Short mmCIF file of C-alpha atoms in Angstrom, two decimals:
data_model
loop_
_atom_site.label_atom_id
_atom_site.label_comp_id
_atom_site.label_asym_id
_atom_site.label_seq_id
_atom_site.Cartn_x
_atom_site.Cartn_y
_atom_site.Cartn_z
CA MET A 1 -24.60 -8.71 31.26
CA ASP A 2 -24.90 -9.42 27.54
CA VAL A 3 -26.37 -7.09 24.96
CA ALA A 4 -28.32 -9.20 22.46
CA PRO A 5 -27.81 -8.44 18.74
CA ILE A 6 -30.53 -6.59 16.84
CA PRO A 7 -31.52 -7.94 13.40
CA SER A 8 -30.39 -5.64 10.59
CA PRO A 9 -32.89 -4.35 8.02
CA ALA A 10 -33.74 -6.14 4.80
CA SER A 11 -32.75 -4.81 1.44
CA ALA A 12 -31.07 -5.61 -1.87
CA PRO A 13 -32.01 -8.52 -4.13
CA ASN A 14 -29.77 -11.59 -4.45
CA PRO A 15 -29.80 -14.64 -6.73
CA SER A 16 -33.00 -16.49 -5.81
CA TRP A 17 -31.31 -19.91 -5.90
CA PHE A 18 -28.56 -18.91 -3.47
CA THR A 19 -30.44 -19.28 -0.19
CA PRO A 20 -28.92 -19.29 3.31
CA LYS A 21 -29.37 -23.06 3.58
CA ARG A 22 -27.56 -23.59 0.30
CA LEU A 23 -24.74 -21.32 1.48
CA LEU A 24 -24.46 -23.45 4.64
CA PHE A 25 -24.56 -26.67 2.60
CA ILE A 26 -21.83 -25.46 0.21
CA PHE A 27 -19.57 -24.37 3.08
CA CYS A 28 -20.16 -27.65 4.93
CA VAL A 29 -19.19 -29.69 1.86
CA ILE A 30 -16.02 -27.60 1.38
CA ASN A 31 -15.14 -28.02 5.05
CA LEU A 32 -15.79 -31.76 4.80
CA ILE A 33 -13.44 -32.09 1.80
CA ASN A 34 -10.75 -30.13 3.67
CA TYR A 35 -10.85 -32.51 6.60
CA VAL A 36 -11.22 -35.64 4.47
CA ASP A 37 -7.81 -34.65 3.10
CA ARG A 38 -6.40 -34.37 6.63
CA GLY A 39 -7.68 -37.83 7.45
CA ALA A 40 -6.50 -39.31 4.15
CA ILE A 41 -2.90 -38.05 4.49
CA ALA A 42 -2.70 -39.77 7.88
CA SER A 43 -4.35 -43.04 6.77
CA ASN A 44 -2.35 -46.22 6.33
CA GLY A 45 -3.43 -46.44 2.68
CA VAL A 46 -2.06 -43.02 1.67
CA ASN A 47 0.67 -42.48 4.27
CA GLY A 48 1.80 -46.09 4.01
CA SER A 49 4.92 -47.61 5.55
CA ARG A 50 8.65 -47.61 4.92
CA LYS A 51 10.53 -50.42 3.23
CA THR A 52 11.90 -52.85 5.85
CA CYS A 53 14.57 -55.51 5.70
CA SER A 54 15.11 -58.39 8.11
CA LYS A 55 18.47 -59.60 9.41
CA ASN A 56 18.53 -62.47 6.95
CA GLY A 57 18.32 -60.02 4.05
CA GLN A 58 14.67 -60.43 3.14
CA CYS A 59 13.02 -57.09 2.39
CA SER A 60 9.36 -56.12 2.28
CA PRO A 61 8.42 -53.32 -0.12
CA GLY A 62 7.17 -50.08 1.36
CA SER A 63 3.79 -48.58 0.57
CA GLY A 64 2.17 -45.20 0.19
CA ILE A 65 4.04 -41.91 0.48
CA GLN A 66 6.52 -43.16 3.04
CA GLY A 67 7.37 -46.25 1.00
CA ASP A 68 7.61 -44.55 -2.42
CA PHE A 69 9.85 -41.75 -1.17
CA ASN A 70 11.66 -43.89 1.45
CA LEU A 71 10.91 -41.38 4.21
CA ASN A 72 12.06 -41.86 7.78
CA ASN A 73 9.55 -41.23 10.57
CA PHE A 74 10.67 -37.63 11.05
CA GLU A 75 10.28 -36.79 7.36
CA ASP A 76 6.93 -38.58 7.33
CA GLY A 77 5.80 -36.45 10.28
CA VAL A 78 6.88 -33.30 8.44
CA VAL A 79 4.81 -34.25 5.38
CA SER A 80 1.73 -34.92 7.52
CA SER A 81 1.95 -31.61 9.36
CA ALA A 82 3.53 -29.34 6.71
CA PHE A 83 0.13 -27.88 5.79
CA MET A 84 0.02 -26.36 9.28
CA VAL A 85 2.94 -24.04 8.40
CA GLY A 86 1.04 -22.59 5.46
CA LEU A 87 -2.16 -22.40 7.50
CA LEU A 88 -0.60 -20.52 10.41
CA VAL A 89 1.28 -18.06 8.19
CA ALA A 90 -1.53 -17.39 5.71
CA SER A 91 -4.51 -17.13 8.10
CA PRO A 92 -3.70 -13.62 9.42
CA ILE A 93 -2.66 -12.52 5.91
CA PHE A 94 -6.03 -13.47 4.41
CA ALA A 95 -7.79 -11.85 7.37
CA SER A 96 -5.88 -8.61 6.69
CA LEU A 97 -6.63 -8.73 2.96
CA THR A 98 -10.35 -8.49 3.70
CA ASN A 99 -9.65 -4.77 4.14
CA ARG A 100 -8.77 -4.56 0.44
CA VAL A 101 -10.44 -7.46 -1.40
CA ASN A 102 -13.97 -8.81 -1.30
CA PRO A 103 -13.95 -11.61 1.33
CA PHE A 104 -16.06 -13.93 -0.84
CA ARG A 105 -13.52 -13.63 -3.66
CA LEU A 106 -10.73 -14.38 -1.18
CA ILE A 107 -12.38 -17.71 -0.42
CA GLY A 108 -12.39 -18.46 -4.17
CA ILE A 109 -8.68 -17.58 -4.42
CA GLY A 110 -7.87 -19.77 -1.42
CA LEU A 111 -9.81 -22.72 -2.83
CA LEU A 112 -7.97 -22.34 -6.15
CA VAL A 113 -4.60 -22.50 -4.37
CA TRP A 114 -5.84 -25.52 -2.37
CA THR A 115 -7.00 -27.38 -5.48
CA ILE A 116 -3.75 -26.78 -7.39
CA ALA A 117 -1.66 -27.79 -4.36
CA ILE A 118 -3.71 -30.96 -3.78
CA GLY A 119 -3.27 -31.93 -7.42
CA GLY A 120 0.44 -31.24 -7.01
CA CYS A 121 0.59 -33.69 -4.10
CA GLY A 122 -0.52 -36.41 -6.51
CA PHE A 123 2.27 -35.51 -8.96
CA SER A 124 5.04 -35.08 -6.35
CA GLN A 125 8.25 -37.04 -6.88
CA ASN A 126 10.17 -36.68 -3.63
CA PHE A 127 10.06 -35.43 -0.04
CA TRP A 128 10.57 -31.75 -0.83
CA SER A 129 7.99 -31.56 -3.60
CA ILE A 130 5.22 -33.10 -1.49
CA ALA A 131 6.22 -31.08 1.60
CA ILE A 132 5.96 -27.82 -0.36
CA CYS A 133 2.62 -28.85 -1.85
CA ARG A 134 1.29 -29.66 1.64
CA MET A 135 2.35 -26.19 2.83
CA LEU A 136 0.43 -24.64 -0.06
CA VAL A 137 -2.59 -26.75 0.89
CA GLY A 138 -2.48 -24.97 4.26
CA VAL A 139 -2.23 -21.59 2.52
CA GLY A 140 -5.33 -22.33 0.47
CA GLU A 141 -7.30 -23.60 3.45
CA ALA A 142 -6.45 -20.49 5.49
CA SER A 143 -8.82 -18.17 3.63
CA PHE A 144 -11.77 -20.51 4.07
CA ILE A 145 -11.14 -21.11 7.78
CA SER A 146 -10.90 -17.37 8.47
CA LEU A 147 -13.92 -16.26 6.42
CA ALA A 148 -16.49 -19.08 6.23
CA ALA A 149 -17.74 -18.77 9.81
CA PRO A 150 -18.41 -14.98 9.55
CA PHE A 151 -20.44 -15.57 6.37
CA ILE A 152 -22.49 -18.27 8.12
CA ASP A 153 -22.94 -15.98 11.12
CA ASP A 154 -24.23 -13.20 8.84
CA ASN A 155 -26.74 -15.34 6.99
CA ALA A 156 -28.00 -17.77 9.63
CA PRO A 157 -31.47 -17.12 11.12
CA THR A 158 -31.07 -15.22 14.39
CA ALA A 159 -32.62 -18.02 16.45
CA LYS A 160 -30.37 -20.69 14.89
CA LYS A 161 -26.95 -19.04 14.63
CA THR A 162 -25.07 -21.46 16.86
CA LEU A 163 -26.92 -24.49 15.50
CA TRP A 164 -25.68 -23.54 12.03
CA LEU A 165 -22.16 -23.07 13.37
CA GLY A 166 -22.49 -26.50 14.98
CA ALA A 167 -23.48 -28.03 11.63
CA PHE A 168 -20.44 -26.40 10.02
CA TYR A 169 -17.97 -27.56 12.66
CA MET A 170 -19.33 -31.10 12.87
CA CYS A 171 -17.66 -31.58 9.48
CA ILE A 172 -14.26 -31.57 11.23
CA PRO A 173 -14.49 -34.91 13.09
CA THR A 174 -16.71 -36.35 10.35
CA GLY A 175 -14.26 -35.40 7.60
CA ILE A 176 -11.24 -36.80 9.43
CA ALA A 177 -13.01 -40.10 10.15
CA VAL A 178 -14.22 -40.38 6.53
CA GLY A 179 -10.69 -39.51 5.39
CA TYR A 180 -9.23 -42.47 7.28
CA VAL A 181 -11.60 -44.85 5.49
CA TYR A 182 -11.32 -43.09 2.11
CA GLY A 183 -7.52 -43.06 2.26
CA GLY A 184 -7.42 -46.73 3.18
CA LEU A 185 -9.68 -47.74 0.30
CA VAL A 186 -8.17 -45.57 -2.45
CA GLY A 187 -4.63 -46.12 -1.19
CA ASN A 188 -4.98 -49.81 -1.95
CA TYR A 189 -4.99 -48.86 -5.66
CA ASN A 190 -2.76 -45.79 -5.82
CA TRP A 191 -2.16 -43.21 -3.09
CA ARG A 192 -1.81 -40.45 -5.71
CA LEU A 193 -5.37 -41.06 -6.83
CA ALA A 194 -6.65 -39.95 -3.41
CA PHE A 195 -5.32 -36.42 -3.97
CA TRP A 196 -6.52 -36.19 -7.57
CA VAL A 197 -10.06 -37.16 -6.59
CA GLU A 198 -10.05 -34.49 -3.83
CA ALA A 199 -8.95 -31.85 -6.36
CA VAL A 200 -11.76 -32.83 -8.75
CA LEU A 201 -14.32 -32.69 -5.93
CA MET A 202 -13.21 -29.18 -4.95
CA LEU A 203 -13.05 -27.79 -8.51
CA PRO A 204 -16.79 -26.92 -8.82
CA PHE A 205 -16.58 -24.80 -5.65
CA VAL A 206 -13.51 -22.99 -7.00
CA ILE A 207 -15.44 -22.07 -10.15
CA LEU A 208 -18.43 -21.00 -8.06
CA GLY A 209 -16.20 -18.74 -5.97
CA PHE A 210 -15.16 -16.79 -9.08
CA VAL A 211 -18.25 -16.73 -11.29
CA MET A 212 -20.98 -16.13 -8.70
CA LYS A 213 -21.95 -12.63 -7.66
CA PRO A 214 -20.06 -12.30 -4.38
CA LEU A 215 -21.62 -11.63 -1.01
CA GLN A 216 -20.28 -8.89 1.22
CA LEU A 217 -19.40 -9.50 4.86
CA LYS A 218 -21.03 -7.38 7.53
CA GLY A 219 -18.56 -4.69 8.60
CA PHE A 220 -17.00 -4.39 5.12
CA SER A 221 -18.25 -2.25 2.26
CA PRO A 222 -16.99 -1.59 -1.29
CA VAL A 223 -14.65 1.38 -1.73
CA GLY A 224 -16.55 4.65 -1.92
CA SER A 225 -19.93 2.98 -1.45
CA GLU A 226 -20.83 4.18 2.04
CA LYS A 227 -23.66 6.35 0.78
CA ALA A 228 -24.93 3.68 -1.59
CA LEU A 229 -24.88 1.07 1.15
CA THR A 230 -26.96 3.26 3.42
CA SER A 231 -29.52 3.97 0.71
CA VAL A 232 -29.79 0.32 -0.30
CA GLU A 233 -30.36 -0.72 3.29
CA ASN A 234 -33.09 1.90 3.55
CA GLY A 235 -34.62 0.65 0.29
CA SER A 236 -34.82 4.19 -1.12
CA GLU A 237 -32.29 4.18 -3.95
CA ASN A 238 -33.66 5.33 -7.33
CA GLN A 239 -32.15 4.95 -10.79
CA GLY A 240 -30.56 8.37 -10.81
CA GLY A 241 -29.09 7.83 -7.37
CA GLU A 242 -27.75 4.47 -8.46
CA ARG A 243 -26.08 6.01 -11.51
CA SER A 244 -24.53 8.86 -9.53
CA THR A 245 -23.29 6.45 -6.90
CA ARG A 246 -21.61 4.30 -9.53
CA GLU A 247 -19.96 7.38 -10.98
CA ALA A 248 -18.72 8.38 -7.53
CA ILE A 249 -17.30 4.92 -6.96
CA ALA A 250 -15.61 4.94 -10.34
CA ASP A 251 -14.12 8.39 -9.69
CA GLN A 252 -12.64 7.22 -6.37
CA SER A 253 -11.28 4.01 -7.91
CA LEU A 254 -9.41 6.02 -10.57
CA LYS A 255 -7.53 8.10 -8.02
CA PRO A 256 -3.86 7.03 -7.98
CA ARG A 257 -2.67 5.42 -4.78
CA SER A 258 0.95 4.94 -3.77
CA ALA A 259 1.88 1.27 -3.42
CA ASP A 260 4.10 2.07 -0.44
CA ALA A 261 1.33 4.05 1.23
CA SER A 262 -1.10 1.21 0.56
CA ASP A 263 1.24 -1.40 2.08
CA THR A 264 1.93 0.82 5.07
CA CYS A 265 -1.80 1.32 5.57
CA ILE A 266 -2.40 -2.46 5.57
CA VAL A 267 0.37 -3.09 8.11
CA THR A 268 -0.73 -0.21 10.32
CA ARG A 269 -4.35 -1.37 10.29
CA PHE A 270 -3.30 -4.96 11.03
CA LEU A 271 -1.23 -3.89 14.03
CA LYS A 272 -4.01 -1.66 15.30
CA ASP A 273 -6.60 -4.43 14.89
CA MET A 274 -4.30 -6.90 16.66
CA LYS A 275 -3.96 -4.52 19.58
CA ILE A 276 -7.75 -4.17 19.84
CA LEU A 277 -8.13 -7.96 19.65
CA LEU A 278 -5.55 -8.73 22.32
CA LEU A 279 -7.02 -6.12 24.67
CA GLU A 280 -10.43 -7.79 24.43
CA LYS A 281 -10.49 -9.91 27.61
CA VAL A 282 -13.39 -12.05 26.42
CA PHE A 283 -11.46 -13.05 23.29
CA VAL A 284 -8.27 -13.81 25.24
CA VAL A 285 -10.04 -15.96 27.85
CA ASN A 286 -12.00 -17.80 25.17
CA VAL A 287 -8.87 -18.62 23.15
CA LEU A 288 -6.85 -19.67 26.23
CA GLY A 289 -9.55 -22.18 27.09
CA TYR A 290 -9.66 -23.29 23.44
CA ILE A 291 -5.88 -23.87 23.44
CA ALA A 292 -6.07 -26.15 26.49
CA TYR A 293 -9.04 -27.96 24.94
CA ASN A 294 -7.32 -28.43 21.58
CA PHE A 295 -4.14 -29.64 23.29
CA VAL A 296 -6.11 -32.64 24.57
CA VAL A 297 -8.28 -33.25 21.50
CA GLY A 298 -5.27 -33.06 19.16
CA ALA A 299 -3.35 -35.62 21.21
CA TYR A 300 -6.45 -37.84 21.41
CA SER A 301 -6.75 -37.90 17.62
CA TYR A 302 -3.09 -38.85 17.17
CA TRP A 303 -2.40 -41.16 20.12
CA GLY A 304 -5.93 -42.38 20.92
CA PRO A 305 -5.95 -45.57 18.81
CA LYS A 306 -2.47 -46.55 20.00
CA ALA A 307 -3.36 -45.90 23.65
CA GLY A 308 -6.60 -47.89 23.27
CA TYR A 309 -4.71 -50.80 21.70
CA ASN A 310 -2.11 -50.91 24.46
CA ILE A 311 -4.47 -50.40 27.42
CA TYR A 312 -7.44 -52.49 26.32
CA HIS A 313 -5.80 -54.69 23.63
CA MET A 314 -8.34 -53.57 21.02
CA LYS A 315 -8.09 -55.55 17.81
CA ASN A 316 -9.66 -52.74 15.75
CA ALA A 317 -8.59 -49.65 17.69
CA ASP A 318 -8.64 -47.45 14.55
CA TYR A 319 -12.25 -48.34 13.73
CA THR A 320 -13.40 -48.12 17.37
CA PHE A 321 -11.86 -44.70 17.90
CA GLY A 322 -12.95 -43.49 14.47
CA GLY A 323 -16.52 -44.66 15.01
CA ILE A 324 -16.78 -43.00 18.42
CA THR A 325 -15.30 -39.77 17.04
CA VAL A 326 -17.57 -39.45 14.01
CA VAL A 327 -20.81 -40.26 15.88
CA CYS A 328 -20.00 -38.10 18.90
CA GLY A 329 -18.61 -35.34 16.67
CA ILE A 330 -21.83 -35.05 14.69
CA LEU A 331 -24.22 -35.35 17.62
CA GLY A 332 -22.12 -33.27 20.02
CA SER A 333 -21.50 -30.38 17.61
CA LEU A 334 -25.18 -30.14 16.67
CA ALA A 335 -26.31 -30.51 20.29
CA GLY A 336 -23.99 -27.73 21.47
CA GLY A 337 -25.41 -25.31 18.90
CA PHE A 338 -29.00 -26.33 19.60
CA VAL A 339 -28.62 -25.98 23.39
CA LEU A 340 -27.03 -22.52 23.16
CA ASP A 341 -29.80 -21.32 20.83
CA TYR A 342 -32.36 -22.73 23.27
CA MET A 343 -30.66 -20.92 26.18
CA THR A 344 -30.53 -17.71 24.04
CA SER A 345 -27.25 -17.12 22.22
CA THR A 346 -25.30 -14.74 24.42
CA ILE A 347 -21.60 -14.72 25.26
CA SER A 348 -22.27 -15.33 28.95
CA ASN A 349 -24.46 -18.35 28.17
CA ALA A 350 -21.81 -19.63 25.75
CA PHE A 351 -19.20 -19.56 28.54
CA LYS A 352 -21.62 -21.38 30.86
CA LEU A 353 -22.13 -24.11 28.28
CA LEU A 354 -18.41 -24.30 27.48
CA SER A 355 -17.36 -24.69 31.12
CA LEU A 356 -20.09 -27.19 32.08
CA ALA A 357 -19.81 -29.36 28.94
CA THR A 358 -16.01 -29.49 29.22
CA LEU A 359 -16.10 -30.20 32.98
CA PHE A 360 -18.49 -33.16 32.67
CA GLY A 361 -16.77 -34.31 29.48
CA ALA A 362 -13.47 -34.37 31.37
CA ILE A 363 -15.05 -36.33 34.24
CA PHE A 364 -16.42 -39.02 31.91
CA CYS A 365 -13.21 -39.29 29.82
CA PHE A 366 -11.05 -39.43 32.95
CA ALA A 367 -13.28 -42.10 34.49
CA ALA A 368 -13.18 -44.12 31.25
CA PHE A 369 -9.42 -44.61 31.49
CA CYS A 370 -9.73 -45.67 35.14
CA PHE A 371 -11.76 -48.80 34.31
CA LYS A 372 -10.22 -52.02 33.05
CA SER A 373 -13.36 -53.17 31.24
CA LEU A 374 -13.35 -52.35 27.51
CA VAL A 375 -17.15 -52.07 27.40
CA VAL A 376 -17.25 -49.61 30.31
CA TYR A 377 -14.40 -47.64 28.75
CA VAL A 378 -16.18 -47.31 25.38
CA ILE A 379 -19.46 -46.20 26.99
CA LEU A 380 -17.89 -43.62 29.32
CA PHE A 381 -15.48 -42.30 26.70
CA ALA A 382 -18.30 -41.93 24.14
CA ILE A 383 -20.34 -39.86 26.62
CA GLY A 384 -17.26 -37.79 27.41
CA GLU A 385 -16.50 -37.11 23.74
CA LEU A 386 -20.13 -36.20 23.10
CA LEU A 387 -19.88 -33.50 25.78
CA VAL A 388 -16.43 -32.35 24.66
CA PHE A 389 -17.56 -31.87 21.04
CA ALA A 390 -20.56 -29.83 22.24
CA THR A 391 -18.13 -26.92 22.67
CA GLN A 392 -17.46 -26.42 18.94
CA ALA A 393 -20.32 -24.05 18.17
CA PRO A 394 -20.24 -22.01 21.43
CA VAL A 395 -16.48 -21.38 21.36
CA ASN A 396 -16.62 -20.06 17.80
CA PHE A 397 -19.77 -18.06 18.57
CA VAL A 398 -17.77 -16.18 21.22
CA CYS A 399 -14.92 -15.54 18.75
CA LEU A 400 -17.38 -14.05 16.28
CA HIS A 401 -19.47 -11.96 18.65
CA CYS A 402 -16.94 -10.55 21.14
CA VAL A 403 -15.54 -8.24 18.42
CA THR A 404 -17.00 -5.77 15.94
CA PRO A 405 -17.98 -7.26 12.54
CA ASN A 406 -14.90 -5.99 10.71
CA LEU A 407 -12.63 -7.83 13.17
CA ARG A 408 -14.33 -11.23 12.85
CA PRO A 409 -12.01 -12.59 10.11
CA LEU A 410 -8.95 -11.61 12.17
CA SER A 411 -10.55 -13.05 15.31
CA MET A 412 -11.15 -16.39 13.59
CA ALA A 413 -7.69 -16.37 12.00
CA MET A 414 -5.80 -15.64 15.23
CA SER A 415 -7.93 -18.14 17.13
CA THR A 416 -6.97 -20.78 14.55
CA VAL A 417 -3.29 -19.84 14.75
CA ALA A 418 -3.28 -19.94 18.57
CA ILE A 419 -5.09 -23.25 19.06
CA HIS A 420 -2.80 -25.00 16.59
CA LEU A 421 0.48 -23.30 17.49
CA PHE A 422 0.05 -23.82 21.23
CA GLY A 423 -2.47 -26.68 21.18
CA ASP A 424 -2.49 -29.71 18.92
CA VAL A 425 0.88 -29.07 17.19
CA PRO A 426 3.02 -29.43 20.36
CA SER A 427 0.67 -31.82 22.19
CA SER A 428 1.42 -34.95 20.14
CA PRO A 429 5.23 -34.87 20.56
CA LEU A 430 4.94 -33.80 24.22
CA VAL A 431 2.57 -36.67 25.00
CA GLY A 432 4.99 -38.96 23.17
CA LEU A 433 7.84 -37.76 25.39
CA LEU A 434 5.69 -38.27 28.48
CA GLN A 435 4.88 -41.83 27.42
CA ASP A 436 8.57 -42.55 26.74
CA HIS A 437 9.31 -41.42 30.29
CA LEU A 438 6.41 -43.19 32.06
CA ASN A 439 6.01 -46.21 29.77
CA ASN A 440 2.41 -46.48 30.98
CA TRP A 441 -0.35 -45.54 28.52
CA ARG A 442 -3.08 -45.46 31.17
CA VAL A 443 -1.24 -42.91 33.33
CA THR A 444 -0.28 -40.88 30.26
CA ALA A 445 -3.92 -40.77 29.12
CA LEU A 446 -5.10 -39.70 32.58
CA ILE A 447 -2.54 -36.88 32.79
CA LEU A 448 -3.52 -35.69 29.30
CA THR A 449 -7.26 -35.81 30.08
CA SER A 450 -6.78 -33.78 33.27
CA ILE A 451 -5.91 -30.75 31.10
CA LEU A 452 -9.59 -30.61 30.13
CA PHE A 453 -10.32 -29.55 33.74
CA LEU A 454 -7.99 -26.58 33.14
CA ALA A 455 -9.93 -25.66 29.98
CA ALA A 456 -13.22 -25.82 31.91
CA GLY A 457 -11.77 -23.56 34.62
CA ILE A 458 -10.54 -20.98 32.12
CA TRP A 459 -13.91 -20.85 30.37
CA PHE A 460 -15.66 -20.54 33.75
CA THR A 461 -13.78 -17.26 34.36
CA GLY A 462 -15.38 -15.98 31.15
CA ILE A 463 -18.77 -16.05 32.91
CA LEU A 464 -17.44 -13.47 35.38
CA LEU A 465 -16.32 -11.04 32.68
CA ARG A 466 -18.51 -8.21 31.43
CA SER A 467 -19.37 -9.40 27.93
CA VAL A 468 -21.05 -7.41 25.17
CA ASP A 469 -22.29 -8.88 21.91
CA ARG A 470 -20.71 -6.56 19.32
CA PHE A 471 -22.35 -8.11 16.26
CA ASN A 472 -24.24 -4.90 15.43
CA GLU A 473 -21.63 -2.42 16.57
CA GLU A 474 -20.00 -0.20 13.98
CA SER A 475 -16.21 -0.05 13.95
CA GLU A 476 -14.46 3.24 14.69
CA ASN A 477 -12.73 3.08 11.32
CA PRO A 478 -15.07 1.57 8.69
CA VAL A 479 -13.35 -0.92 6.41
CA THR A 480 -13.69 -0.61 2.65
CA THR A 481 -12.86 -3.30 0.11
CA THR A 482 -12.03 -3.27 -3.58
CA ILE A 483 -15.00 -2.45 -5.79
CA ASP A 484 -17.08 -5.49 -6.62
CA LYS A 485 -20.70 -5.91 -7.62
CA SER A 486 -21.46 -7.65 -4.39
CA ASN A 487 -24.47 -8.19 -2.22
CA THR A 488 -24.48 -6.40 1.09
CA THR A 489 -27.48 -8.02 2.74
CA PRO A 490 -27.78 -11.36 4.56
CA LEU A 491 -29.56 -13.90 2.34
CA HIS A 492 -32.28 -14.75 4.85
CA GLU A 493 -33.33 -11.08 4.95
CA VAL A 494 -33.53 -10.91 1.16
CA LYS A 495 -35.80 -13.94 1.10
CA THR A 496 -38.09 -12.25 3.58
CA THR A 497 -38.20 -9.11 1.43
CA GLU A 498 -38.97 -11.02 -1.77
CA THR A 499 -41.86 -12.91 -0.21
CA ALA A 500 -43.34 -9.83 1.46
#
């Protein structure tokens, strides 16, 4: 049985212009730019093709990254996926740093690294320079992926938490699809320009991350400010109390701290938090189902157009697959969040929605590949993808609410690491090997799609677990972060206070 979260009290003032909806909008735009880049690097315009020569000696010039740097297919694959190395390594590091640095500032730092690295991609001169820049892109993206969802979860209206998460995660398929088109258009002029434009688009958000008064994540408080936080939440702090609190914080900040002791403390806390996370059965079951799900979706995104072309002889397989993905991604992600909010957002209900949506999505996608008619295939596959994408908000809701607030960044980070490391990263080459062995795209697609039934089964077991929503639970060891004049109250609560 689930324990529903209790709204926390209203308190401290925040900038009046920085409303919850604007926070969501800003994070959605950042997420969209991130995934536009992922789509652009894979597009024919930016990725390009290698120089080829016929037997009679006539050569056609290469294009894009692969043509300019004369990359073979293996090197080209490394460039496209190099960002994943930085993402997987940096995600848990950024999650751990939330114990020491304001999480909002960490997002700003990550976006700065991302912007510099993206600009570097445009100036790269060979395979190694662009591969290193792509790794740094992953490093920069890691902080945002780990921390954005907890901020949205803190500031979303209680009755619309999963709908807001759905709006955030719909930017993934939308961004990738837009990236394909964007990369194709800009790549016709100069593939380097695609990266420079992305860097310029992200720059305002980098500046915002450093100059704006930072928000504070639930479960984290500035060093030495435990008393101040309590008084602010109670709305009873006076000027004298505020001054004495500042003095107390300053006194604590001036105390010398051994660097070795500090590093040891970070490592020890990380290991302890990891142990707590891995012993949480709800988290483990949720991520196992997510891995199986992402294994299929990742292979779909890579091999889907090629499979569609070979099975149904589509003339515009890229546009057909891209169109289905962007429409179903938007509608499915929003629908999943809306339905869970309507059902009442609990972990048990999230598992019910995850298992049912994935089961019926698998049935429709599996049936689609069984028919020889292109029209029937498109209709059934679109319905299947709509249901499959409905899982985005519920699965991340479980990640956020099955742990105490201070563990949410680590929960999101390790979920991201797991679904990529064991999901979409190995799925594309494994499906390629399977196709090489079978030489039958229809059978290969059916075998791949059947893994969605496994994901549905794993998530169904989550319904049987005793699940507790820990959103309002206090951690055994409160986490403190570096002193920062940050806001400690969700924005929607501040708005209510100001209008009262």
